[in-house]
């Protein structure tokens, strides 16, 4: 594997595979290579373009900004799902009406998968599921909340793959749901019946024009097989296709790219197996490792232009067989390890950073949102949303309304207005101007945020009820539900909201992927401790998640654990030459 730099000129008419560690300049290389292609290629005539595919909207925006006006006119920069939707599904989806019931004229983009209760009940009444028997009968799956929860979870975990050339759906049959009534699972015979009727479930969405991200992959794979001329059109339109973060691809994405590159199109990929952290979404780390190009077209970017040499040396200890070369040196750079009180540790780190930015990175949404809302000193409950859903199961209309508004408000406060409106627009689906009503209500609730943000859920609900003119909301009787609303703070539920591509300074590690920060505070857990004690980046995805977190830091890196034994403290301190400070 040849070592190159971000400014190396590669032959524009040859494919490539580049392994690049964190901070290696992957984006800089892409920009440089795209500009080189646009300048030198004789194949970009007429409407032909370079396709640059990455995996987050943040990365898309970054590449577009750096390309500049001239280059962007000849470059299509998008996420993989958007690329497939815009170039395959939307223009040719009409071919799927007869077999799959897809009403492409109703489709307006693609979203995260959701389980619509009305559609779920409609499916559970179909004859195709008549084979379901006690204790998982059609009626029981509809009426028993625990069984319904398992079924919803199972439906949300379905993935689309390619197996021996066939586009298929796979499922996780080990799902479990916990409610106040106990632990719930479905028996194996039920899964067999549900799988046989799964396509009928999907068609109920597709006939309404509802398409999720996994559907985009499924339809793209089906369409290029059903209508091979689509590949010819794609090759003509995009003679060059470059894929960033290739380690995050899943089998069907790789299959489609492999089909495209069989003729005419030059495909180049960049990735880092050590930063493959999307296995839960179907990404397969082996796809990057096994991706084949000619030996002379394999390269590596070994420089690190992000982190101080002290941090790079620390990362090199954690990662075998790939040593980065530090290219940056910052004054007052340091790595500090705190154990104990999270709030005090973070405040101390902030004092050390002074006026410089400090970003906390957490493994899950609840922890990152708790950091955001400074709830570390309070006994916040990571399962409070599940408790709320369980206690409100007798009134699903009110429950869904409250959850929708909490999500919308917190998304809007993070500048995600489009997503926020979608969260509540469906509440007014029977109204003529549903979007306008949703927007007006959202603005009123944002204006009054200080009136309920630190108050009880009851204060929040009563304010909503007083403003709402389009939805009839119920009152409370004395009992556990009323008590929950009165004794639960709004902010305790708000920390459970998942902000996609969060722009705050307290985010999850996955949302920080591709970003870099002056100073980073990593909130560790038991997996983080295991990573430090026995690093295994090659085989353990949780270890790779924390490797990504550590490698976001440019100048200062703060590590935190709630607790640490003295023996582990001595081992870590000696292995990494780090002094550990306990904060009570």
mmCIF file of C-alpha atoms in Angstrom, residues 32-413:
data_model
loop_
_atom_site.group_PDB
_atom_site.id
_atom_site.type_symbol
_atom_site.label_atom_id
_atom_site.label_comp_id
_atom_site.label_asym_id
_atom_site.label_seq_id
_atom_site.Cartn_x
_atom_site.Cartn_y
_atom_site.Cartn_z
ATOM 1 C CA UNK A 32 -8.066 18.160 -4.585
ATOM 2 C CA UNK A 33 -8.870 15.081 -6.688
ATOM 3 C CA UNK A 34 -12.277 16.357 -7.826
ATOM 4 C CA UNK A 35 -10.747 19.651 -8.927
ATOM 5 C CA UNK A 36 -8.050 17.680 -10.752
ATOM 6 C CA UNK A 37 -10.694 15.601 -12.556
ATOM 7 C CA UNK A 38 -12.719 18.669 -13.561
ATOM 8 C CA UNK A 39 -9.569 20.376 -14.855
ATOM 9 C CA UNK A 40 -8.111 17.434 -16.802
ATOM 10 C CA UNK A 41 -10.968 15.147 -17.843
ATOM 11 C CA UNK A 42 -12.265 15.036 -21.416
ATOM 12 C CA UNK A 43 -15.322 13.033 -20.334
ATOM 13 C CA UNK A 44 -17.222 15.723 -18.416
ATOM 14 C CA UNK A 45 -18.902 17.243 -21.446
ATOM 15 C CA UNK A 46 -22.525 18.405 -21.521
ATOM 16 C CA UNK A 47 -24.467 17.522 -18.343
ATOM 17 C CA UNK A 48 -22.004 14.876 -17.142
ATOM 18 C CA UNK A 49 -20.817 15.284 -13.557
ATOM 19 C CA UNK A 50 -18.576 13.919 -10.839
ATOM 20 C CA UNK A 51 -20.562 12.157 -8.088
ATOM 21 C CA UNK A 52 -19.193 12.587 -4.586
ATOM 22 C CA UNK A 53 -21.008 10.427 -2.038
ATOM 23 C CA UNK A 54 -20.642 10.646 1.723
ATOM 24 C CA UNK A 55 -22.704 9.561 4.715
ATOM 25 C CA UNK A 56 -23.941 12.632 6.597
ATOM 26 C CA UNK A 57 -25.563 15.890 5.555
ATOM 27 C CA UNK A 58 -22.895 17.745 7.554
ATOM 28 C CA UNK A 59 -20.180 16.156 5.403
ATOM 29 C CA UNK A 60 -22.152 17.034 2.268
ATOM 30 C CA UNK A 61 -22.311 20.704 3.306
ATOM 31 C CA UNK A 62 -18.595 20.761 4.153
ATOM 32 C CA UNK A 63 -17.554 19.342 0.761
ATOM 33 C CA UNK A 64 -19.855 21.708 -1.129
ATOM 34 C CA UNK A 65 -18.446 24.735 0.675
ATOM 35 C CA UNK A 66 -14.853 23.705 0.057
ATOM 36 C CA UNK A 67 -15.368 22.889 -3.617
ATOM 37 C CA UNK A 68 -16.371 26.432 -4.439
ATOM 38 C CA UNK A 69 -18.816 27.728 -7.030
ATOM 39 C CA UNK A 70 -16.973 26.637 -10.170
ATOM 40 C CA UNK A 71 -16.360 23.011 -9.176
ATOM 41 C CA UNK A 72 -19.756 22.499 -7.559
ATOM 42 C CA UNK A 73 -21.487 23.074 -10.906
ATOM 43 C CA UNK A 74 -19.815 19.913 -12.227
ATOM 44 C CA UNK A 75 -20.132 17.893 -8.994
ATOM 45 C CA UNK A 76 -23.114 16.138 -7.442
ATOM 46 C CA UNK A 77 -22.447 15.929 -3.691
ATOM 47 C CA UNK A 78 -24.942 13.894 -1.662
ATOM 48 C CA UNK A 79 -25.459 11.184 0.907
ATOM 49 C CA UNK A 80 -25.721 7.634 -0.411
ATOM 50 C CA UNK A 81 -29.472 7.508 0.258
ATOM 51 C CA UNK A 82 -30.105 10.826 -1.465
ATOM 52 C CA UNK A 83 -27.985 9.761 -4.442
ATOM 53 C CA UNK A 84 -29.981 6.560 -4.876
ATOM 54 C CA UNK A 85 -33.327 8.264 -4.277
ATOM 55 C CA UNK A 86 -32.699 11.117 -6.727
ATOM 56 C CA UNK A 87 -31.084 9.015 -9.457
ATOM 57 C CA UNK A 88 -32.915 5.690 -9.233
ATOM 58 C CA UNK A 89 -36.018 5.571 -7.035
ATOM 59 C CA UNK A 90 -37.724 8.863 -7.842
ATOM 60 C CA UNK A 91 -37.239 8.863 -11.636
ATOM 61 C CA UNK A 92 -37.949 5.144 -12.161
ATOM 62 C CA UNK A 93 -40.145 4.193 -9.207
ATOM 63 C CA UNK A 94 -43.206 4.036 -11.475
ATOM 64 C CA UNK A 95 -41.883 0.644 -12.625
ATOM 65 C CA UNK A 96 -42.652 -0.699 -9.124
ATOM 66 C CA UNK A 97 -46.366 0.118 -8.952
ATOM 67 C CA UNK A 98 -47.738 -3.189 -10.164
ATOM 68 C CA UNK A 99 -45.492 -5.493 -8.114
ATOM 69 C CA UNK A 100 -44.925 -3.402 -4.973
ATOM 70 C CA UNK A 101 -47.784 -0.913 -4.947
ATOM 71 C CA UNK A 102 -45.413 2.064 -4.774
ATOM 72 C CA UNK A 103 -47.250 5.292 -5.601
ATOM 73 C CA UNK A 104 -44.166 7.238 -6.594
ATOM 74 C CA UNK A 105 -46.204 10.360 -7.410
ATOM 75 C CA UNK A 106 -47.050 10.592 -3.699
ATOM 76 C CA UNK A 107 -43.468 10.123 -2.522
ATOM 77 C CA UNK A 108 -41.762 13.293 -1.277
ATOM 78 C CA UNK A 109 -38.360 12.279 0.054
ATOM 79 C CA UNK A 110 -37.381 9.552 2.511
ATOM 80 C CA UNK A 111 -37.359 9.535 6.304
ATOM 81 C CA UNK A 112 -36.380 7.393 9.279
ATOM 82 C CA UNK A 113 -38.526 4.308 9.652
ATOM 83 C CA UNK A 114 -41.560 4.647 11.934
ATOM 84 C CA UNK A 115 -44.361 2.293 12.901
ATOM 85 C CA UNK A 116 -47.733 3.933 12.332
ATOM 86 C CA UNK A 117 -50.199 2.399 14.798
ATOM 87 C CA UNK A 118 -53.143 2.743 12.427
ATOM 88 C CA UNK A 119 -51.258 0.975 9.621
ATOM 89 C CA UNK A 120 -49.974 -1.643 12.060
ATOM 90 C CA UNK A 121 -53.529 -2.462 13.170
ATOM 91 C CA UNK A 122 -54.674 -2.601 9.555
ATOM 92 C CA UNK A 123 -51.920 -5.107 8.787
ATOM 93 C CA UNK A 124 -52.739 -7.211 11.851
ATOM 94 C CA UNK A 125 -56.287 -7.619 10.565
ATOM 95 C CA UNK A 126 -55.156 -9.032 7.196
ATOM 96 C CA UNK A 127 -55.768 -12.651 6.212
ATOM 97 C CA UNK A 128 -52.081 -13.034 5.413
ATOM 98 C CA UNK A 129 -51.451 -13.136 9.201
ATOM 99 C CA UNK A 130 -54.296 -15.520 10.004
ATOM 100 C CA UNK A 131 -51.724 -18.183 10.848
ATOM 101 C CA UNK A 132 -50.789 -16.367 14.077
ATOM 102 C CA UNK A 133 -51.824 -18.343 17.138
ATOM 103 C CA UNK A 134 -52.028 -17.912 20.919
ATOM 104 C CA UNK A 135 -50.097 -16.461 22.711
ATOM 105 C CA UNK A 136 -49.241 -14.266 19.697
ATOM 106 C CA UNK A 137 -52.576 -14.116 17.900
ATOM 107 C CA UNK A 138 -53.563 -11.169 15.721
ATOM 108 C CA UNK A 139 -55.826 -9.841 18.469
ATOM 109 C CA UNK A 140 -53.181 -10.276 21.170
ATOM 110 C CA UNK A 141 -50.537 -8.452 19.106
ATOM 111 C CA UNK A 142 -53.004 -5.569 18.714
ATOM 112 C CA UNK A 143 -54.246 -5.293 22.281
ATOM 113 C CA UNK A 144 -51.440 -6.379 24.601
ATOM 114 C CA UNK A 145 -49.034 -3.447 24.959
ATOM 115 C CA UNK A 146 -45.998 -5.631 25.664
ATOM 116 C CA UNK A 147 -46.519 -7.758 22.569
ATOM 117 C CA UNK A 148 -47.210 -4.668 20.466
ATOM 118 C CA UNK A 149 -43.938 -3.154 21.724
ATOM 119 C CA UNK A 150 -41.984 -6.255 20.670
ATOM 120 C CA UNK A 151 -43.627 -6.246 17.244
ATOM 121 C CA UNK A 152 -42.845 -2.558 16.708
ATOM 122 C CA UNK A 153 -39.224 -3.105 17.708
ATOM 123 C CA UNK A 154 -38.966 -6.084 15.352
ATOM 124 C CA UNK A 155 -40.374 -4.070 12.440
ATOM 125 C CA UNK A 156 -37.958 -1.188 13.053
ATOM 126 C CA UNK A 157 -34.939 -3.497 13.024
ATOM 127 C CA UNK A 158 -35.556 -4.940 9.546
ATOM 128 C CA UNK A 159 -32.693 -4.463 7.089
ATOM 129 C CA UNK A 160 -32.327 -4.808 3.351
ATOM 130 C CA UNK A 161 -29.389 -6.873 2.041
ATOM 131 C CA UNK A 162 -28.194 -8.578 -1.103
ATOM 132 C CA UNK A 163 -27.594 -12.313 -0.858
ATOM 133 C CA UNK A 164 -26.333 -14.280 -3.865
ATOM 134 C CA UNK A 165 -27.596 -11.520 -6.119
ATOM 135 C CA UNK A 166 -31.070 -11.424 -4.538
ATOM 136 C CA UNK A 167 -32.406 -8.335 -2.758
ATOM 137 C CA UNK A 168 -33.855 -9.549 0.534
ATOM 138 C CA UNK A 169 -35.124 -8.385 3.917
ATOM 139 C CA UNK A 170 -33.533 -9.746 7.080
ATOM 140 C CA UNK A 171 -34.892 -9.536 10.615
ATOM 141 C CA UNK A 172 -33.747 -9.701 14.226
ATOM 142 C CA UNK A 173 -35.791 -12.430 15.892
ATOM 143 C CA UNK A 174 -34.165 -11.877 19.295
ATOM 144 C CA UNK A 175 -36.058 -8.707 20.164
ATOM 145 C CA UNK A 176 -37.330 -8.250 23.703
ATOM 146 C CA UNK A 177 -39.581 -5.612 25.239
ATOM 147 C CA UNK A 178 -39.947 -4.757 28.927
ATOM 148 C CA UNK A 179 -43.040 -3.127 30.429
ATOM 149 C CA UNK A 180 -44.573 -2.935 33.886
ATOM 150 C CA UNK A 181 -46.307 -6.208 33.019
ATOM 151 C CA UNK A 182 -42.973 -7.981 32.538
ATOM 152 C CA UNK A 183 -40.707 -9.256 29.764
ATOM 153 C CA UNK A 184 -42.215 -9.895 26.335
ATOM 154 C CA UNK A 185 -40.951 -11.903 23.349
ATOM 155 C CA UNK A 186 -42.593 -13.480 20.317
ATOM 156 C CA UNK A 187 -42.358 -17.204 19.623
ATOM 157 C CA UNK A 188 -40.515 -18.565 16.577
ATOM 158 C CA UNK A 189 -43.630 -19.753 14.765
ATOM 159 C CA UNK A 190 -45.044 -16.207 14.948
ATOM 160 C CA UNK A 191 -41.959 -14.757 13.290
ATOM 161 C CA UNK A 192 -42.393 -17.157 10.397
ATOM 162 C CA UNK A 193 -45.950 -15.917 9.789
ATOM 163 C CA UNK A 194 -44.972 -12.251 10.224
ATOM 164 C CA UNK A 195 -42.154 -12.601 7.697
ATOM 165 C CA UNK A 196 -44.473 -14.171 5.161
ATOM 166 C CA UNK A 197 -46.778 -11.153 5.461
ATOM 167 C CA UNK A 198 -44.080 -8.495 5.767
ATOM 168 C CA UNK A 199 -44.339 -7.236 2.197
ATOM 169 C CA UNK A 200 -48.059 -6.575 2.699
ATOM 170 C CA UNK A 201 -47.126 -4.431 5.704
ATOM 171 C CA UNK A 202 -44.638 -2.422 3.636
ATOM 172 C CA UNK A 203 -47.132 -1.969 0.802
ATOM 173 C CA UNK A 204 -49.538 -0.213 3.179
ATOM 174 C CA UNK A 205 -46.900 2.526 3.509
ATOM 175 C CA UNK A 206 -45.790 2.517 -0.117
ATOM 176 C CA UNK A 207 -49.316 3.015 -1.456
ATOM 177 C CA UNK A 208 -49.460 6.173 0.661
ATOM 178 C CA UNK A 209 -46.107 7.385 -0.677
ATOM 179 C CA UNK A 210 -44.280 6.768 2.614
ATOM 180 C CA UNK A 211 -40.709 5.600 2.014
ATOM 181 C CA UNK A 212 -37.953 5.181 4.615
ATOM 182 C CA UNK A 213 -34.173 4.971 4.163
ATOM 183 C CA UNK A 214 -34.132 1.174 4.018
ATOM 184 C CA UNK A 215 -36.861 1.240 1.346
ATOM 185 C CA UNK A 216 -34.595 3.427 -0.794
ATOM 186 C CA UNK A 217 -31.917 0.717 -0.707
ATOM 187 C CA UNK A 218 -34.449 -2.021 -1.443
ATOM 188 C CA UNK A 219 -36.030 -0.223 -4.394
ATOM 189 C CA UNK A 220 -32.634 0.823 -5.801
ATOM 190 C CA UNK A 221 -31.412 -2.774 -5.817
ATOM 191 C CA UNK A 222 -34.645 -4.070 -7.332
ATOM 192 C CA UNK A 223 -34.748 -1.371 -10.014
ATOM 193 C CA UNK A 224 -31.224 -1.889 -11.355
ATOM 194 C CA UNK A 225 -32.016 -5.598 -11.675
ATOM 195 C CA UNK A 226 -35.467 -5.067 -13.161
ATOM 196 C CA UNK A 227 -34.402 -2.202 -15.465
ATOM 197 C CA UNK A 228 -30.681 -2.602 -16.359
ATOM 198 C CA UNK A 229 -30.831 0.474 -18.604
ATOM 199 C CA UNK A 230 -30.741 2.541 -15.370
ATOM 200 C CA UNK A 231 -27.094 1.503 -14.895
ATOM 201 C CA UNK A 232 -26.283 2.688 -18.418
ATOM 202 C CA UNK A 233 -27.851 6.061 -17.659
ATOM 203 C CA UNK A 234 -25.994 6.384 -14.353
ATOM 204 C CA UNK A 235 -22.661 5.584 -16.009
ATOM 205 C CA UNK A 236 -23.306 8.167 -18.702
ATOM 206 C CA UNK A 237 -24.315 10.802 -16.169
ATOM 207 C CA UNK A 238 -21.497 10.110 -13.677
ATOM 208 C CA UNK A 239 -18.247 8.947 -15.323
ATOM 209 C CA UNK A 240 -16.513 9.475 -11.951
ATOM 210 C CA UNK A 241 -17.921 8.380 -8.598
ATOM 211 C CA UNK A 242 -16.012 8.953 -5.366
ATOM 212 C CA UNK A 243 -17.223 7.548 -2.043
ATOM 213 C CA UNK A 244 -16.071 8.917 1.305
ATOM 214 C CA UNK A 245 -16.382 6.966 4.601
ATOM 215 C CA UNK A 246 -16.672 3.730 2.627
ATOM 216 C CA UNK A 247 -16.307 1.683 5.827
ATOM 217 C CA UNK A 248 -19.888 2.741 6.659
ATOM 218 C CA UNK A 249 -21.463 1.146 3.584
ATOM 219 C CA UNK A 250 -23.747 -1.860 3.822
ATOM 220 C CA UNK A 251 -23.896 -4.831 1.419
ATOM 221 C CA UNK A 252 -26.589 -3.458 -0.885
ATOM 222 C CA UNK A 253 -24.864 -0.075 -1.266
ATOM 223 C CA UNK A 254 -21.634 -1.845 -2.162
ATOM 224 C CA UNK A 255 -23.505 -4.115 -4.581
ATOM 225 C CA UNK A 256 -24.986 -1.135 -6.453
ATOM 226 C CA UNK A 257 -21.601 0.606 -6.704
ATOM 227 C CA UNK A 258 -20.006 -2.619 -7.934
ATOM 228 C CA UNK A 259 -22.635 -2.911 -10.660
ATOM 229 C CA UNK A 260 -22.077 0.702 -11.754
ATOM 230 C CA UNK A 261 -18.296 0.357 -11.990
ATOM 231 C CA UNK A 262 -18.417 -2.712 -14.233
ATOM 232 C CA UNK A 263 -18.365 -0.386 -17.227
ATOM 233 C CA UNK A 264 -17.172 3.150 -17.971
ATOM 234 C CA UNK A 265 -17.457 4.789 -14.535
ATOM 235 C CA UNK A 266 -14.303 5.239 -12.447
ATOM 236 C CA UNK A 267 -15.075 4.526 -8.784
ATOM 237 C CA UNK A 268 -12.737 5.585 -5.980
ATOM 238 C CA UNK A 269 -13.309 4.867 -2.284
ATOM 239 C CA UNK A 270 -11.824 6.295 0.905
ATOM 240 C CA UNK A 271 -12.335 4.865 4.361
ATOM 241 C CA UNK A 272 -10.912 3.722 7.659
ATOM 242 C CA UNK A 273 -11.806 0.323 9.126
ATOM 243 C CA UNK A 274 -10.999 1.662 12.600
ATOM 244 C CA UNK A 275 -13.821 4.170 12.279
ATOM 245 C CA UNK A 276 -16.531 1.696 11.215
ATOM 246 C CA UNK A 277 -19.221 2.358 13.833
ATOM 247 C CA UNK A 278 -22.527 1.821 12.040
ATOM 248 C CA UNK A 279 -22.924 -1.939 12.323
ATOM 249 C CA UNK A 280 -26.320 -1.380 13.956
ATOM 250 C CA UNK A 281 -27.476 0.173 10.668
ATOM 251 C CA UNK A 282 -26.298 -2.762 8.603
ATOM 252 C CA UNK A 283 -22.823 -1.463 7.719
ATOM 253 C CA UNK A 284 -20.266 -4.245 7.341
ATOM 254 C CA UNK A 285 -16.612 -3.483 8.133
ATOM 255 C CA UNK A 286 -15.501 -6.406 5.942
ATOM 256 C CA UNK A 287 -16.822 -4.671 2.824
ATOM 257 C CA UNK A 288 -14.063 -2.068 3.014
ATOM 258 C CA UNK A 289 -11.396 -4.575 3.945
ATOM 259 C CA UNK A 290 -12.354 -6.875 1.045
ATOM 260 C CA UNK A 291 -13.077 -4.174 -1.544
ATOM 261 C CA UNK A 292 -10.915 -5.057 -4.533
ATOM 262 C CA UNK A 293 -8.880 -2.743 -6.728
ATOM 263 C CA UNK A 294 -5.585 -3.391 -8.481
ATOM 264 C CA UNK A 295 -2.675 -3.507 -6.020
ATOM 265 C CA UNK A 296 -1.033 -0.465 -7.582
ATOM 266 C CA UNK A 297 -4.181 1.546 -6.874
ATOM 267 C CA UNK A 298 -4.197 0.945 -3.099
ATOM 268 C CA UNK A 299 -2.989 3.883 -1.007
ATOM 269 C CA UNK A 300 -2.830 5.115 2.569
ATOM 270 C CA UNK A 301 -2.994 8.579 4.131
ATOM 271 C CA UNK A 302 -0.890 8.261 7.283
ATOM 272 C CA UNK A 303 -0.558 11.875 8.326
ATOM 273 C CA UNK A 304 -2.706 13.411 11.066
ATOM 274 C CA UNK A 305 -3.360 17.097 10.447
ATOM 275 C CA UNK A 306 -5.894 17.409 13.279
ATOM 276 C CA UNK A 307 -4.507 16.418 16.653
ATOM 277 C CA UNK A 308 -1.491 17.493 18.639
ATOM 278 C CA UNK A 309 1.362 14.975 18.610
ATOM 279 C CA UNK A 310 0.652 14.084 22.266
ATOM 280 C CA UNK A 311 -2.884 12.985 21.317
ATOM 281 C CA UNK A 312 -1.695 11.201 18.140
ATOM 282 C CA UNK A 313 0.841 9.215 20.199
ATOM 283 C CA UNK A 314 -1.991 8.188 22.544
ATOM 284 C CA UNK A 315 -4.141 7.073 19.568
ATOM 285 C CA UNK A 316 -1.242 5.086 18.114
ATOM 286 C CA UNK A 317 -0.977 3.050 21.341
ATOM 287 C CA UNK A 318 -4.654 2.144 21.036
ATOM 288 C CA UNK A 319 -4.436 1.073 17.391
ATOM 289 C CA UNK A 320 -2.261 -1.735 16.069
ATOM 290 C CA UNK A 321 -0.683 -1.919 12.601
ATOM 291 C CA UNK A 322 -1.452 1.666 11.588
ATOM 292 C CA UNK A 323 0.771 4.412 12.920
ATOM 293 C CA UNK A 324 -0.135 8.002 12.177
ATOM 294 C CA UNK A 325 2.389 10.766 11.713
ATOM 295 C CA UNK A 326 1.542 13.888 13.772
ATOM 296 C CA UNK A 327 1.705 17.090 11.753
ATOM 297 C CA UNK A 328 0.338 19.586 14.301
ATOM 298 C CA UNK A 329 1.662 20.958 17.566
ATOM 299 C CA UNK A 330 -0.418 23.157 19.873
ATOM 300 C CA UNK A 331 0.665 25.171 22.885
ATOM 301 C CA UNK A 332 -0.797 23.833 26.177
ATOM 302 C CA UNK A 333 -1.952 20.589 24.599
ATOM 303 C CA UNK A 334 -2.796 17.896 27.156
ATOM 304 C CA UNK A 335 -4.664 14.689 27.985
ATOM 305 C CA UNK A 336 -6.363 14.592 31.378
ATOM 306 C CA UNK A 337 -8.303 11.773 33.012
ATOM 307 C CA UNK A 338 -10.986 12.518 35.610
ATOM 308 C CA UNK A 339 -12.886 10.014 37.784
ATOM 309 C CA UNK A 340 -15.875 10.801 40.010
ATOM 310 C CA UNK A 341 -18.377 13.652 39.800
ATOM 311 C CA UNK A 342 -19.237 14.316 36.155
ATOM 312 C CA UNK A 343 -20.401 17.916 36.549
ATOM 313 C CA UNK A 344 -17.372 18.960 38.574
ATOM 314 C CA UNK A 345 -15.061 17.205 36.115
ATOM 315 C CA UNK A 346 -16.628 18.946 33.138
ATOM 316 C CA UNK A 347 -16.544 22.348 34.849
ATOM 317 C CA UNK A 348 -12.867 21.841 35.692
ATOM 318 C CA UNK A 349 -12.165 20.922 32.069
ATOM 319 C CA UNK A 350 -14.015 24.045 30.973
ATOM 320 C CA UNK A 351 -11.900 26.180 33.321
ATOM 321 C CA UNK A 352 -8.739 24.695 31.814
ATOM 322 C CA UNK A 353 -9.967 25.525 28.291
ATOM 323 C CA UNK A 354 -10.836 29.114 29.195
ATOM 324 C CA UNK A 355 -12.610 30.813 26.316
ATOM 325 C CA UNK A 356 -11.880 27.952 23.919
ATOM 326 C CA UNK A 357 -14.635 25.594 22.765
ATOM 327 C CA UNK A 358 -15.155 22.411 24.797
ATOM 328 C CA UNK A 359 -17.397 19.659 23.393
ATOM 329 C CA UNK A 360 -18.642 16.671 25.366
ATOM 330 C CA UNK A 361 -19.100 13.379 23.493
ATOM 331 C CA UNK A 362 -21.333 10.652 24.926
ATOM 332 C CA UNK A 363 -22.242 7.133 23.871
ATOM 333 C CA UNK A 364 -26.033 7.658 23.978
ATOM 334 C CA UNK A 365 -28.611 10.396 23.457
ATOM 335 C CA UNK A 366 -29.823 10.528 27.044
ATOM 336 C CA UNK A 367 -26.332 11.154 28.419
ATOM 337 C CA UNK A 368 -25.548 13.817 25.808
ATOM 338 C CA UNK A 369 -28.860 15.576 26.430
ATOM 339 C CA UNK A 370 -28.294 15.400 30.176
ATOM 340 C CA UNK A 371 -24.926 17.076 29.663
ATOM 341 C CA UNK A 372 -26.648 19.684 27.530
ATOM 342 C CA UNK A 373 -29.218 20.443 30.206
ATOM 343 C CA UNK A 374 -26.730 20.278 33.087
ATOM 344 C CA UNK A 375 -28.658 17.500 34.813
ATOM 345 C CA UNK A 376 -25.635 15.600 36.041
ATOM 346 C CA UNK A 377 -26.266 16.600 39.655
ATOM 347 C CA UNK A 378 -29.880 15.441 39.465
ATOM 348 C CA UNK A 379 -31.059 11.849 39.409
ATOM 349 C CA UNK A 380 -32.199 11.860 35.798
ATOM 350 C CA UNK A 381 -33.816 8.652 34.654
ATOM 351 C CA UNK A 382 -32.573 7.224 31.345
ATOM 352 C CA UNK A 383 -35.765 5.130 31.026
ATOM 353 C CA UNK A 384 -38.218 7.923 31.820
ATOM 354 C CA UNK A 385 -39.664 8.029 28.286
ATOM 355 C CA UNK A 386 -40.506 4.330 28.483
ATOM 356 C CA UNK A 387 -42.143 4.903 31.873
ATOM 357 C CA UNK A 388 -44.173 7.735 30.394
ATOM 358 C CA UNK A 389 -45.314 5.577 27.465
ATOM 359 C CA UNK A 390 -46.267 2.771 29.833
ATOM 360 C CA UNK A 391 -48.266 4.964 32.232
ATOM 361 C CA UNK A 392 -50.074 6.706 29.347
ATOM 362 C CA UNK A 393 -50.891 3.546 27.361
ATOM 363 C CA UNK A 394 -54.594 3.922 28.187
ATOM 364 C CA UNK A 395 -54.628 7.294 26.394
ATOM 365 C CA UNK A 396 -52.410 6.875 23.278
ATOM 366 C CA UNK A 397 -53.819 10.021 21.654
ATOM 367 C CA UNK A 398 -52.610 12.269 24.485
ATOM 368 C CA UNK A 399 -49.328 10.366 24.794
ATOM 369 C CA UNK A 400 -48.499 10.707 21.083
ATOM 370 C CA UNK A 401 -49.471 14.372 21.146
ATOM 371 C CA UNK A 402 -47.197 15.171 24.091
ATOM 372 C CA UNK A 403 -44.256 13.192 22.699
ATOM 373 C CA UNK A 404 -44.649 14.815 19.278
ATOM 374 C CA UNK A 405 -44.561 18.312 20.752
ATOM 375 C CA UNK A 406 -41.602 17.648 23.038
ATOM 376 C CA UNK A 407 -39.671 16.295 20.056
ATOM 377 C CA UNK A 408 -40.675 19.225 17.843
ATOM 378 C CA UNK A 409 -39.773 21.870 20.428
ATOM 379 C CA UNK A 410 -36.341 20.430 21.177
ATOM 380 C CA UNK A 411 -35.566 19.913 17.483
ATOM 381 C CA UNK A 412 -36.529 23.534 16.754
ATOM 382 C CA UNK A 413 -34.337 24.767 19.588
#
